Amino acid sequence: ASVTGMVRSIPLKMGQKELTFIKFTLSARDFCGVIHPTALPGYQAAFGDRLEELIGRHVEIRGIVGIYRDNPQIIMDRTDQIRVFRGDN
């Protein structure tokens, strides 16, 4: 599946054992892209330590949609699962 929306927040818990969340609003629901600690180095290589700069940008994430605690999410294991649209501020 492919989900597009504006990034609302990225709770920064970028530690060895912490999940990193890219949260955005999709119509009336929140949606979350989840980056596991093992995948975080790849995202840091692609975006530097500036993942928070995605806040307010439109992105598309691709993957299998799952539900965790009644919230839809996609596990983001690879950097090719996210596309940032250019020209957003």
mmCIF file of C-alpha atoms in Angstrom:
data_model
loop_
_atom_site.group_PDB
_atom_site.id
_atom_site.type_symbol
_atom_site.label_atom_id
_atom_site.label_comp_id
_atom_site.label_asym_id
_atom_site.label_seq_id
_atom_site.Cartn_x
_atom_site.Cartn_y
_atom_site.Cartn_z
ATOM 1 C CA ALA A 1 0.000 0.000 0.000
ATOM 2 C CA SER A 2 0.958 3.609 -0.426
ATOM 3 C CA VAL A 3 -0.077 6.320 2.055
ATOM 4 C CA THR A 4 0.434 10.047 1.510
ATOM 5 C CA GLY A 5 0.076 12.831 4.057
ATOM 6 C CA MET A 6 1.718 15.736 5.861
ATOM 7 C CA VAL A 7 4.122 14.833 8.667
ATOM 8 C CA ARG A 8 2.679 16.143 11.934
ATOM 9 C CA SER A 9 5.346 15.032 14.380
ATOM 10 C CA ILE A 10 8.380 12.817 14.825
ATOM 11 C CA PRO A 11 8.846 11.972 18.496
ATOM 12 C CA LEU A 12 12.634 11.893 18.708
ATOM 13 C CA LYS A 13 13.648 8.800 20.618
ATOM 14 C CA MET A 14 16.483 7.894 18.316
ATOM 15 C CA GLY A 15 18.274 5.442 20.548
ATOM 16 C CA GLN A 16 19.634 1.967 20.070
ATOM 17 C CA LYS A 17 16.489 0.306 21.461
ATOM 18 C CA GLU A 18 13.803 2.858 20.647
ATOM 19 C CA LEU A 19 11.334 2.945 17.782
ATOM 20 C CA THR A 20 11.187 6.140 15.730
ATOM 21 C CA PHE A 21 7.738 7.238 14.589
ATOM 22 C CA ILE A 22 6.826 9.452 11.653
ATOM 23 C CA LYS A 23 3.272 10.531 12.471
ATOM 24 C CA PHE A 24 0.952 12.226 10.053
ATOM 25 C CA THR A 25 -2.710 12.958 9.747
ATOM 26 C CA LEU A 26 -4.670 11.155 7.096
ATOM 27 C CA SER A 27 -8.181 12.594 6.865
ATOM 28 C CA ALA A 28 -9.754 12.104 10.306
ATOM 29 C CA ARG A 29 -7.198 9.514 11.473
ATOM 30 C CA ASP A 30 -3.612 9.557 12.496
ATOM 31 C CA PHE A 31 -1.223 7.295 10.611
ATOM 32 C CA CYS A 32 2.250 6.240 11.612
ATOM 33 C CA GLY A 33 5.388 5.111 9.822
ATOM 34 C CA VAL A 34 7.484 3.071 12.260
ATOM 35 C CA ILE A 35 11.278 2.858 11.942
ATOM 36 C CA HIS A 36 12.845 0.081 14.003
ATOM 37 C CA PRO A 37 16.248 0.706 15.610
ATOM 38 C CA THR A 38 17.942 -1.702 13.196
ATOM 39 C CA ALA A 39 16.718 0.368 10.217
ATOM 40 C CA LEU A 40 17.480 3.767 11.763
ATOM 41 C CA PRO A 41 21.137 3.933 10.572
ATOM 42 C CA GLY A 42 19.937 3.735 6.961
ATOM 43 C CA TYR A 43 17.508 6.599 7.531
ATOM 44 C CA GLN A 44 20.212 8.609 9.271
ATOM 45 C CA ALA A 45 22.503 8.021 6.287
ATOM 46 C CA ALA A 46 19.751 9.182 3.913
ATOM 47 C CA PHE A 47 18.468 12.138 5.959
ATOM 48 C CA GLY A 48 21.300 12.790 8.409
ATOM 49 C CA ASP A 49 20.196 13.330 11.975
ATOM 50 C CA ARG A 50 17.542 15.710 10.661
ATOM 51 C CA LEU A 51 14.481 13.503 10.422
ATOM 52 C CA GLU A 52 12.587 16.237 12.294
ATOM 53 C CA GLU A 53 12.971 18.422 9.183
ATOM 54 C CA LEU A 54 10.270 16.238 7.627
ATOM 55 C CA ILE A 55 7.696 17.860 9.946
ATOM 56 C CA GLY A 56 5.291 19.895 7.828
ATOM 57 C CA ARG A 57 6.379 18.154 4.608
ATOM 58 C CA HIS A 58 4.222 15.925 2.439
ATOM 59 C CA VAL A 59 5.515 12.373 2.222
ATOM 60 C CA GLU A 60 4.467 9.066 0.786
ATOM 61 C CA ILE A 61 5.298 5.851 2.584
ATOM 62 C CA ARG A 62 4.923 2.411 1.081
ATOM 63 C CA GLY A 63 4.564 -0.970 2.709
ATOM 64 C CA ILE A 64 2.090 -3.300 4.338
ATOM 65 C CA VAL A 65 -0.491 -1.523 6.472
ATOM 66 C CA GLY A 66 -0.925 -3.072 9.886
ATOM 67 C CA ILE A 67 -2.887 -2.116 12.980
ATOM 68 C CA TYR A 68 -1.278 -1.666 16.405
ATOM 69 C CA ARG A 69 -3.483 -0.605 19.325
ATOM 70 C CA ASP A 70 -6.218 0.493 16.906
ATOM 71 C CA ASN A 71 -3.796 2.726 14.971
ATOM 72 C CA PRO A 72 -2.823 2.054 11.343
ATOM 73 C CA GLN A 73 0.892 1.920 10.612
ATOM 74 C CA ILE A 74 3.531 0.826 8.131
ATOM 75 C CA ILE A 75 6.819 -0.667 9.327
ATOM 76 C CA MET A 76 9.606 1.149 7.460
ATOM 77 C CA ASP A 77 12.591 -1.191 7.160
ATOM 78 C CA ARG A 78 14.156 0.440 4.073
ATOM 79 C CA THR A 79 14.754 4.036 3.034
ATOM 80 C CA ASP A 80 13.111 3.418 -0.345
ATOM 81 C CA GLN A 81 9.781 3.156 1.489
ATOM 82 C CA ILE A 82 9.561 6.934 1.903
ATOM 83 C CA ARG A 83 9.319 9.645 -0.703
ATOM 84 C CA VAL A 84 9.440 13.305 0.255
ATOM 85 C CA PHE A 85 7.664 15.645 -2.114
ATOM 86 C CA ARG A 86 9.796 18.609 -3.146
ATOM 87 C CA GLY A 87 8.638 22.166 -2.779
ATOM 88 C CA ASP A 88 6.839 21.753 0.544
ATOM 89 C CA ASN A 89 7.590 24.166 3.359
#
